[in-house]
Amino acid sequence: MSAQIIPVDPFDYVVFGGTGDLAERKLLPALYLRMKDEQFSAPSRIIGASRSAMSTQEYQAFAKQALAKFVDISYQDNEAIAAFLECLDYVQVDAKSDAGWAELEALLANNNNQIAAYYLAVGPSLFGDIAERLHRFNMVHDNARIVVEKPIGRDLKSAQALNDDIGRYFKEEQVFRIDHYLGKETVQNLMALRFANALFEPLWNSAHIDHVQITVAESIGVGGRGDYYNRAGAMRDMVQNHLLQLLCLVAMEPPASDDADAVRDEKLKILRALKPIDSNNFEQMTVRGQYVAGASSSEGAVPSYIDEITDEQSTTETFVAIKTEIENWRWAGVPFYLRTGKRMPMRASEIVITFKPIPHSIFDKNAGKPISNRLVIRLQPNEGVKQWIMIKDPGPGGMRLRHVPLDMSFADSFEMRAPDAYERLLMDVIRGNQTLFMRRDEVVAAWKWVDPILEAWVESATSPNQYTSGTAGPASAIALIERDGRSWHDVSEF
Ligand code: BG6
């Protein structure tokens, strides 16, 4: 089966930080793939903007090597690449001064009819300056959109300030806050699974679900992002955004439609219903970890976090496990266990819904004990869904029960390339569809829940528990769930 491509209106994408890592690894490759699939309408342009002195030809050369490096070889097509490079322009601008802004304004030629998307692939400290200059240089109009990347702040107060800086010049309908997890194919599939099937929704509540696990495990360390990461840590980098967004999609009430605000209203209710964790209960509900030297499946022997970032005193967490609950009628009493970490055994993200055990087994003990049904939604790698059920072991020899998966691997079923999250999100910006973007009040609600946890950790003056690189986190994270008579799903098992 192949995907249906609906072209978007002509646009000018201005990528601030156009020569940076995100542009190189994700944005330019994603835009190329969308163009190759004929999703662009002429005349569309991509304008790199950054402080580096560079000609348009040099920017095209930069983009060409980015595609060579980050687009799968089977999608590198000389003709398509040449056409893509033709769409590129470059302007040297300084976010902190007026240098280059008149040139950018001239390039956009005051064309208010064309969609203009300003992608801020730069640090949050520049958001305010860029938004203000876009306004002052007449580039904010009804067809303009601004796209910002996480982290949106490092706590509630700074997030509010950043949102104010942007909100001074752009209306909320023009602000696209990216959480790239929402663009992942399987994350969107979660909505289809829940709301396009009659099967699951009647069971999707505390009467039938025992608990939910959300795991985002990474095998990589902090690599070249040490400075940023050491200030952020896993809680701000992953939990405040990606994991909470996943939790919202699992737990929200069915929205009345897939309209952006209908969906985001429901997600917001979940964020506001999360059971608070603070200095009174953080020890029972959270675990922090930091990796020490060990082995990585792909890199062999790897150093400790503190050696990697060369900060012996660092108490930054590279792993977090949290037990939380959602205080509403649907979910009261159902634990949600979240965990994420760097230097875990493999890269694997999944959501596991474990149903309650059957009330009574009719089979004798030789048949084996029925195991609770489990729905495993695998976000990456090998995107797909497995519904684990009990069946009779085939063959003669009496009744023996066996736990098997009904297996649907999306890659195998659809014989198509799983698009990168950015491909979907970048085009949604042009379409003006905010469903997969975080609204301001969601960001605020997420920080309101996260801030007291971060504060409790700081006040406790304790350090994260150590775990060996290549393992599933500190022993205390295993205890967090095993205390409740449950265990973490083994991510290598999918
Ligand atoms: C980013 C985090 O948002 O997500 C990174 O800043 C993390 O630390 C990355 O590695 C994980 O994304 P993905 O798509 O590789 O799972």
Coordinates of C-alpha atoms and ligand atoms in Angstrom, one line a residue:
M1 CA 0.0 0.0 0.0
S2 CA 1.4 3.4 -0.8
A3 CA 0.7 6.7 0.9
Q4 CA -1.6 9.3 -0.6
I5 CA 0.2 12.6 -1.1
I6 CA -1.8 15.8 -0.9
P7 CA 0.3 18.9 -2.0
V8 CA 0.4 21.8 0.3
D9 CA 0.1 25.5 -0.7
P10 CA 3.2 27.4 -1.8
F11 CA 5.4 28.5 1.1
D12 CA 8.6 30.2 2.2
Y13 CA 10.3 28.2 5.0
V14 CA 12.8 30.3 6.7
V15 CA 15.1 28.2 8.9
F16 CA 16.9 30.2 11.5
G17 CA 19.9 28.1 12.6
G18 CA 19.9 26.9 9.0
T19 CA 23.5 25.7 9.1
G20 CA 23.0 24.0 12.5
D21 CA 22.8 20.4 13.5
L22 CA 19.0 20.1 13.4
A23 CA 18.8 21.6 10.0
E24 CA 21.5 19.3 8.7
R25 CA 20.3 16.1 10.3
K26 CA 16.5 16.5 10.2
L27 CA 15.0 19.6 8.5
L28 CA 16.7 19.6 5.2
P29 CA 16.4 15.8 4.7
A30 CA 12.7 15.9 5.7
L31 CA 11.9 18.8 3.3
Y32 CA 13.8 17.1 0.5
L33 CA 11.8 13.9 1.0
R34 CA 8.5 15.8 1.0
M35 CA 9.5 17.6 -2.2
K36 CA 10.6 14.3 -3.8
D37 CA 7.2 12.9 -3.0
E38 CA 5.7 15.9 -4.9
Q39 CA 4.2 17.6 -1.9
F40 CA 5.5 21.0 -2.7
S41 CA 3.6 23.5 -4.9
A42 CA 5.6 26.0 -6.9
P43 CA 6.8 28.6 -6.1
S44 CA 8.1 27.3 -2.7
R45 CA 11.4 28.2 -1.2
I46 CA 13.5 27.2 1.8
I47 CA 15.7 30.0 3.1
G48 CA 18.5 29.2 5.4
A49 CA 19.3 32.0 7.8
S50 CA 22.2 32.1 10.3
R51 CA 25.1 34.1 11.4
S52 CA 27.6 32.4 9.1
A53 CA 28.8 34.3 6.1
M54 CA 27.7 32.1 3.2
S55 CA 26.5 32.4 -0.4
T56 CA 23.4 30.7 -1.7
Q57 CA 25.7 28.4 -3.6
E58 CA 27.6 27.5 -0.5
Y59 CA 24.3 26.8 1.3
Q60 CA 23.3 24.5 -1.5
A61 CA 26.6 22.7 -1.1
F62 CA 25.9 22.4 2.6
A63 CA 22.4 21.0 1.9
K64 CA 23.7 18.6 -0.7
Q65 CA 26.2 17.0 1.8
A66 CA 23.4 16.9 4.4
L67 CA 21.2 14.9 2.1
A68 CA 24.1 12.6 1.2
K69 CA 24.7 12.0 4.9
F70 CA 21.2 11.8 6.3
V71 CA 18.9 10.6 3.5
D72 CA 18.8 6.8 3.0
I73 CA 20.8 6.1 -0.1
S74 CA 17.8 4.5 -1.8
Y75 CA 16.0 7.9 -1.7
Q76 CA 18.9 9.9 -3.1
D77 CA 17.8 10.8 -6.6
N78 CA 20.1 13.1 -8.5
E79 CA 17.2 14.8 -10.4
A80 CA 15.2 15.3 -7.2
I81 CA 18.2 16.6 -5.3
A82 CA 19.0 19.1 -8.1
A83 CA 15.4 20.4 -8.0
F84 CA 15.5 20.7 -4.2
L85 CA 18.7 22.7 -4.2
E86 CA 17.1 25.1 -6.7
C87 CA 14.5 25.9 -4.0
L88 CA 17.2 27.0 -1.5
D89 CA 18.3 30.5 -0.7
Y90 CA 20.4 31.8 2.1
V91 CA 20.6 35.0 4.1
Q92 CA 23.1 36.0 6.8
V93 CA 21.3 37.4 9.7
D94 CA 22.2 38.1 13.3
A95 CA 19.4 37.4 15.8
K96 CA 21.1 39.8 18.3
S97 CA 21.4 42.8 16.0
D98 CA 19.6 44.3 12.9
A99 CA 22.3 43.0 10.6
G100 CA 20.8 41.1 7.6
W101 CA 17.2 41.6 8.5
A102 CA 16.4 44.1 5.7
E103 CA 17.9 41.6 3.2
L104 CA 15.6 38.9 4.6
E105 CA 12.6 41.2 4.4
A106 CA 13.5 42.0 0.8
L107 CA 13.9 38.4 -0.1
L108 CA 10.4 37.7 1.2
A109 CA 9.3 40.7 -0.8
N110 CA 6.5 41.6 1.5
N111 CA 4.4 38.8 0.0
N112 CA 1.7 38.4 2.5
N113 CA -0.2 36.0 0.4
Q114 CA 2.5 33.4 0.5
I115 CA 2.7 31.2 3.6
A116 CA 5.8 32.1 5.6
A117 CA 7.0 29.6 8.2
Y118 CA 9.8 30.8 10.5
Y119 CA 11.5 27.7 12.0
L120 CA 13.6 28.6 15.0
A121 CA 16.2 25.9 15.1
V122 CA 18.2 28.0 17.6
G123 CA 18.6 28.1 21.3
P124 CA 15.6 29.5 23.3
S125 CA 17.5 32.5 24.4
L126 CA 17.1 33.8 20.8
F127 CA 13.4 33.2 20.4
G128 CA 12.4 36.7 21.7
D129 CA 14.9 38.6 19.6
I130 CA 13.9 36.8 16.4
A131 CA 10.2 37.2 17.0
E132 CA 10.7 40.9 17.7
R133 CA 12.8 41.5 14.6
L134 CA 10.4 39.5 12.4
H135 CA 7.7 41.9 13.6
R136 CA 9.8 45.0 13.2
F137 CA 10.9 44.0 9.7
N138 CA 7.3 43.5 8.6
M139 CA 7.4 39.7 8.2
V140 CA 4.6 38.8 10.6
H141 CA 1.3 38.7 8.8
D142 CA -1.8 36.5 8.7
N143 CA -0.1 33.9 6.7
A144 CA 3.0 33.7 8.9
R145 CA 3.8 30.9 11.4
I146 CA 6.5 30.5 13.9
V147 CA 7.9 27.1 14.8
V148 CA 9.8 26.5 18.0
E149 CA 11.6 23.5 19.3
K150 CA 11.7 22.2 22.8
P151 CA 13.0 22.9 25.4
I152 CA 10.4 25.6 26.0
G153 CA 12.0 26.9 29.2
R154 CA 13.6 25.0 32.1
D155 CA 10.7 25.6 34.5
L156 CA 7.3 27.2 34.5
K157 CA 8.5 30.7 34.9
S158 CA 11.0 30.6 32.1
A159 CA 8.5 28.8 29.8
Q160 CA 6.0 31.6 30.5
A161 CA 8.6 34.2 29.6
L162 CA 9.4 32.5 26.3
N163 CA 5.8 32.1 25.4
D164 CA 5.2 35.8 26.2
D165 CA 8.2 36.8 24.0
I166 CA 6.6 34.9 21.1
G167 CA 3.0 35.7 21.9
R168 CA 3.8 39.4 21.8
Y169 CA 4.0 39.2 18.0
F170 CA 2.3 35.9 17.0
K171 CA -1.2 34.8 17.8
E172 CA -1.5 31.3 19.4
E173 CA -2.9 29.9 16.1
Q174 CA 0.4 31.0 14.5
V175 CA 2.7 29.3 17.0
F176 CA 3.8 25.7 16.4
R177 CA 5.6 24.1 19.3
I178 CA 7.3 21.0 18.1
D179 CA 7.4 17.8 20.1
H180 CA 8.7 15.5 17.4
Y181 CA 7.3 12.4 19.2
L182 CA 3.9 13.5 18.1
G183 CA 5.0 13.3 14.5
K184 CA 6.1 9.7 14.8
E185 CA 3.9 7.4 12.7
T186 CA 3.1 5.0 15.6
V187 CA 2.2 7.8 17.9
Q188 CA -0.4 9.0 15.5
N189 CA -1.5 5.4 15.1
L190 CA -2.3 5.4 18.8
M191 CA -5.1 7.7 18.0
A192 CA -6.3 5.5 15.1
L193 CA -6.0 2.4 17.3
R194 CA -8.1 4.0 20.1
F195 CA -10.6 6.0 18.2
A196 CA -11.1 4.2 14.9
N197 CA -11.8 0.8 16.5
A198 CA -14.7 -0.2 18.6
L199 CA -12.6 -2.9 20.2
F200 CA -10.4 -1.2 22.7
E201 CA -12.3 1.8 24.0
P202 CA -14.8 -0.1 26.1
L203 CA -11.9 -1.7 27.9
W204 CA -9.8 1.4 28.2
N205 CA -10.3 2.2 31.8
S206 CA -9.6 1.2 35.4
A207 CA -12.1 -1.6 35.3
H208 CA -10.1 -3.5 32.7
I209 CA -6.6 -2.1 32.7
D210 CA -4.1 -3.1 35.4
H211 CA -1.4 -0.6 34.6
V212 CA 0.4 1.2 31.8
Q213 CA 4.1 1.4 31.1
I214 CA 5.7 4.0 28.8
T215 CA 9.4 3.4 28.0
V216 CA 11.7 5.5 25.9
A217 CA 15.1 3.9 26.1
E218 CA 18.2 5.1 24.2
S219 CA 21.5 3.3 23.8
I220 CA 23.4 6.5 23.0
G221 CA 25.0 8.7 25.6
V222 CA 24.9 12.5 25.6
G223 CA 27.5 12.8 22.8
G224 CA 28.2 16.3 21.7
R225 CA 25.3 17.8 23.5
G226 CA 26.9 17.7 26.9
D227 CA 26.5 21.4 27.8
Y228 CA 22.8 21.5 27.0
Y229 CA 22.1 18.1 28.6
N230 CA 24.0 18.8 31.8
R231 CA 21.8 21.8 32.4
A232 CA 18.6 19.9 31.4
G233 CA 18.8 16.2 32.4
A234 CA 16.3 13.5 31.4
M235 CA 13.4 15.1 33.2
R236 CA 13.5 18.3 31.2
D237 CA 14.8 16.7 28.0
M238 CA 12.4 13.8 27.7
V239 CA 9.8 13.5 30.5
Q240 CA 8.4 17.1 30.5
N241 CA 7.6 16.8 26.8
H242 CA 7.8 13.5 25.0
L243 CA 6.8 11.1 27.8
L244 CA 4.0 13.3 29.1
Q245 CA 2.7 13.8 25.5
L246 CA 2.6 10.0 25.0
L247 CA 0.8 9.6 28.3
C248 CA -1.8 12.1 27.3
L249 CA -2.5 10.3 24.1
V250 CA -2.9 7.0 25.9
A251 CA -5.1 8.4 28.7
M252 CA -7.2 11.2 27.2
E253 CA -10.9 11.0 26.7
P254 CA -12.1 10.6 23.1
P255 CA -12.1 14.1 21.6
A256 CA -15.3 15.1 19.7
S257 CA -13.2 15.4 16.5
D258 CA -9.6 15.4 15.4
D259 CA -9.7 19.2 15.4
A260 CA -6.5 20.6 17.0
D261 CA -8.2 22.2 19.9
A262 CA -10.6 19.3 20.5
V263 CA -7.5 17.0 20.9
R264 CA -5.5 19.5 22.9
D265 CA -8.3 20.2 25.3
E266 CA -8.4 16.5 26.2
K267 CA -4.7 16.2 26.6
L268 CA -4.7 19.3 28.8
K269 CA -7.3 17.7 31.1
I270 CA -4.9 14.7 31.6
L271 CA -1.9 16.9 32.4
R272 CA -4.0 18.7 35.0
A273 CA -5.2 15.5 36.5
L274 CA -1.8 14.0 37.1
K275 CA -1.3 13.1 40.8
P276 CA 1.2 15.7 42.2
I277 CA 4.6 14.5 43.2
D278 CA 6.6 16.7 45.6
S279 CA 8.9 16.6 48.6
N280 CA 6.3 14.5 50.5
N281 CA 6.2 11.5 48.1
F282 CA 9.0 11.8 45.5
E283 CA 11.0 9.0 47.2
Q284 CA 8.2 6.5 46.6
M285 CA 7.3 7.8 43.1
T286 CA 10.5 8.7 41.3
V287 CA 14.0 7.3 40.7
R288 CA 16.9 9.2 39.2
G289 CA 19.9 7.5 37.6
Q290 CA 23.2 8.5 36.1
Y291 CA 25.2 6.1 34.0
V292 CA 28.7 5.0 34.8
A293 CA 31.2 3.3 32.5
G294 CA 30.0 0.1 30.8
A295 CA 29.3 -1.2 27.4
S296 CA 27.0 -0.1 24.6
S297 CA 25.6 -2.5 22.1
S298 CA 26.8 -0.3 19.2
E299 CA 29.9 1.4 20.6
G300 CA 31.6 -1.2 22.8
A301 CA 33.2 0.1 26.0
V302 CA 31.9 3.6 26.9
P303 CA 32.8 6.1 29.6
S304 CA 30.7 7.3 32.5
Y305 CA 28.5 10.4 32.1
I306 CA 30.7 12.5 34.3
D307 CA 33.8 11.6 32.2
E308 CA 31.8 12.3 29.0
I309 CA 30.9 15.8 30.1
T310 CA 34.0 16.3 32.3
D311 CA 32.1 17.6 35.3
E312 CA 32.8 15.4 38.3
Q313 CA 30.3 17.1 40.5
S314 CA 27.3 16.7 38.1
T315 CA 24.1 15.4 39.6
T316 CA 22.3 15.6 36.3
E317 CA 20.0 12.6 35.8
T318 CA 20.4 10.5 32.6
F319 CA 17.6 8.2 33.6
V320 CA 14.3 8.8 35.2
A321 CA 11.5 6.3 36.3
I322 CA 8.3 7.6 37.7
K323 CA 5.1 6.1 39.0
T324 CA 2.1 8.3 38.6
E325 CA -1.6 8.2 38.5
I326 CA -4.3 10.1 36.8
E327 CA -6.9 11.4 39.2
N328 CA -10.1 11.1 37.2
W329 CA -13.0 8.5 36.9
R330 CA -11.5 6.6 34.0
W331 CA -8.1 6.0 35.5
A332 CA -8.4 6.2 39.3
G333 CA -6.1 3.6 40.8
V334 CA -4.3 2.6 37.6
P335 CA -0.5 3.2 37.9
F336 CA 1.3 4.7 34.9
Y337 CA 5.0 3.8 35.0
L338 CA 7.2 6.0 32.9
R339 CA 10.9 5.5 32.3
T340 CA 13.5 7.0 30.0
G341 CA 17.3 6.9 29.9
K342 CA 20.4 7.2 28.0
R343 CA 22.9 4.3 27.7
M344 CA 20.2 1.6 28.2
P345 CA 20.7 -1.7 26.4
M346 CA 19.0 -0.7 23.2
R347 CA 17.0 2.1 21.5
A348 CA 13.4 1.2 22.0
S349 CA 10.3 3.2 22.7
E350 CA 7.1 1.5 23.6
I351 CA 3.8 1.8 25.4
V352 CA 2.5 -1.3 27.2
I353 CA -1.1 -1.6 28.3
T354 CA -1.5 -4.6 30.7
F355 CA -5.1 -5.7 31.1
K356 CA -6.4 -7.2 34.4
P357 CA -6.2 -10.9 34.8
I358 CA -9.3 -13.0 34.0
P359 CA -11.5 -13.3 37.0
H360 CA -11.5 -17.2 37.1
S361 CA -9.7 -19.9 35.1
I362 CA -11.8 -22.8 33.9
F363 CA -8.6 -24.8 33.0
D364 CA -6.9 -27.2 35.3
K365 CA -3.4 -26.4 36.6
N366 CA -1.6 -28.6 34.0
A367 CA -2.9 -26.2 31.3
G368 CA -0.8 -23.4 32.8
K369 CA -1.9 -20.1 34.3
P370 CA -3.5 -17.6 31.9
I371 CA -1.2 -14.6 31.6
S372 CA -2.9 -11.2 31.5
N373 CA -3.5 -9.7 28.0
R374 CA -1.0 -7.1 27.0
L375 CA -1.1 -4.6 24.2
V376 CA 2.4 -3.5 23.2
I377 CA 2.6 -0.4 21.0
R378 CA 6.1 -0.1 19.6
L379 CA 7.1 3.4 18.5
Q380 CA 10.6 2.5 17.4
P381 CA 12.4 0.6 16.1
N382 CA 10.3 -1.8 14.1
E383 CA 7.1 0.2 14.5
G384 CA 4.0 -1.9 15.1
V385 CA 1.5 -3.3 17.6
K386 CA 1.3 -6.6 19.3
Q387 CA -1.7 -7.8 21.1
W388 CA -0.7 -10.7 23.4
I389 CA -3.4 -13.2 24.0
M390 CA -3.8 -16.7 25.4
I391 CA -4.4 -19.6 23.0
K392 CA -4.3 -23.3 23.1
D393 CA -0.9 -24.8 22.3
P394 CA -1.5 -26.5 19.0
G395 CA -1.4 -30.3 18.6
P396 CA -2.7 -33.3 20.6
G397 CA -1.8 -33.8 24.2
G398 CA -4.6 -32.0 26.0
M399 CA -5.1 -28.4 26.9
R400 CA -2.0 -26.3 27.3
L401 CA -2.3 -22.6 27.3
R402 CA 0.1 -20.4 25.5
H403 CA 0.8 -16.7 25.4
V404 CA 1.2 -15.5 21.8
P405 CA 1.2 -12.1 20.0
L406 CA -1.2 -11.0 17.3
D407 CA 1.4 -9.2 15.5
M408 CA 1.2 -6.2 13.2
S409 CA 4.4 -4.8 12.1
F410 CA 3.6 -1.6 10.1
A411 CA 6.7 -1.8 8.1
D412 CA 5.9 -5.3 6.8
S413 CA 2.2 -4.6 6.4
F414 CA 2.5 -1.5 4.3
E415 CA 5.7 -2.0 2.4
M416 CA 6.6 1.6 2.7
R417 CA 9.2 3.8 4.2
A418 CA 8.2 5.0 7.7
P419 CA 8.5 8.8 7.3
D420 CA 10.5 10.7 9.8
A421 CA 8.4 12.7 12.3
Y422 CA 9.7 15.9 10.9
E423 CA 8.3 15.2 7.5
R424 CA 4.8 15.2 8.8
L425 CA 5.3 18.1 11.2
L426 CA 6.9 20.4 8.7
M427 CA 4.1 20.0 6.3
D428 CA 1.5 20.3 9.1
V429 CA 2.9 23.8 9.8
I430 CA 2.2 24.8 6.2
R431 CA -1.2 23.2 6.3
G432 CA -1.8 25.3 9.5
N433 CA -2.8 22.1 11.3
Q434 CA -1.8 22.3 15.0
T435 CA -3.2 18.9 16.2
L436 CA 0.3 17.5 16.6
F437 CA 1.8 20.6 18.3
M438 CA 1.7 21.6 21.9
R439 CA -0.6 24.4 22.9
R440 CA 0.7 27.0 25.4
D441 CA -1.5 25.8 28.2
E442 CA -0.3 22.2 27.8
V443 CA 3.3 23.3 28.2
V444 CA 2.3 25.3 31.3
A445 CA 0.5 22.3 32.8
A446 CA 3.4 20.0 32.1
W447 CA 5.8 22.3 33.9
K448 CA 3.4 22.7 36.8
W449 CA 3.6 19.0 37.4
V450 CA 7.3 18.7 36.7
D451 CA 8.6 21.7 38.7
P452 CA 7.8 20.3 42.2
I453 CA 9.6 17.0 41.3
L454 CA 12.7 18.9 40.2
E455 CA 12.5 21.0 43.3
A456 CA 12.1 18.0 45.6
W457 CA 15.2 16.4 44.0
V458 CA 17.2 19.6 44.6
E459 CA 16.0 20.1 48.2
S460 CA 16.8 16.5 49.1
A461 CA 20.4 17.2 48.2
T462 CA 20.7 13.6 47.1
S463 CA 22.4 12.3 43.9
P464 CA 21.1 10.1 41.2
N465 CA 21.6 6.4 41.6
Q466 CA 24.3 5.0 39.4
Y467 CA 23.7 2.4 36.7
T468 CA 26.1 0.7 34.4
S469 CA 26.0 1.8 30.8
G470 CA 24.2 -0.8 28.8
T471 CA 21.8 -1.9 31.6
A472 CA 18.2 -1.1 32.2
G473 CA 18.8 1.6 34.8
P474 CA 19.5 1.6 38.5
A475 CA 18.2 -1.3 40.7
S476 CA 15.9 1.3 42.5
A477 CA 14.0 1.6 39.2
I478 CA 13.3 -2.1 39.2
A479 CA 12.2 -1.8 42.8
L480 CA 9.9 1.0 42.0
I481 CA 7.6 -1.3 40.0
E482 CA 8.4 -4.6 41.7
R483 CA 7.2 -3.2 45.0
D484 CA 3.7 -3.2 43.4
G485 CA 4.1 -6.8 42.3
R486 CA 4.7 -5.9 38.7
S487 CA 7.7 -5.8 36.4
W488 CA 9.1 -3.7 33.6
H489 CA 8.4 -5.1 30.1
D490 CA 11.6 -6.3 28.6
V491 CA 12.0 -4.0 25.6
S492 CA 14.2 -6.5 23.8
E493 CA 11.2 -8.8 23.8
F494 CA 9.1 -7.1 21.2
Ligands
BG6_1 C1 15.2 14.7 21.8 C2 16.1 14.8 23.0 O1 14.1 15.6 22.0 O2 14.8 13.4 21.6 C3 17.3 13.8 22.9 O3 16.6 16.1 23.2 C4 16.8 12.5 22.5 O4 18.1 13.8 24.0 C5 15.9 12.5 21.3 O5 18.0 11.7 22.1 C6 15.2 11.1 21.1 O6 14.5 11.2 19.9 P1 14.3 9.9 19.0 O7 13.4 10.4 17.9 O8 15.6 9.5 18.5 O9 13.7 8.9 19.8

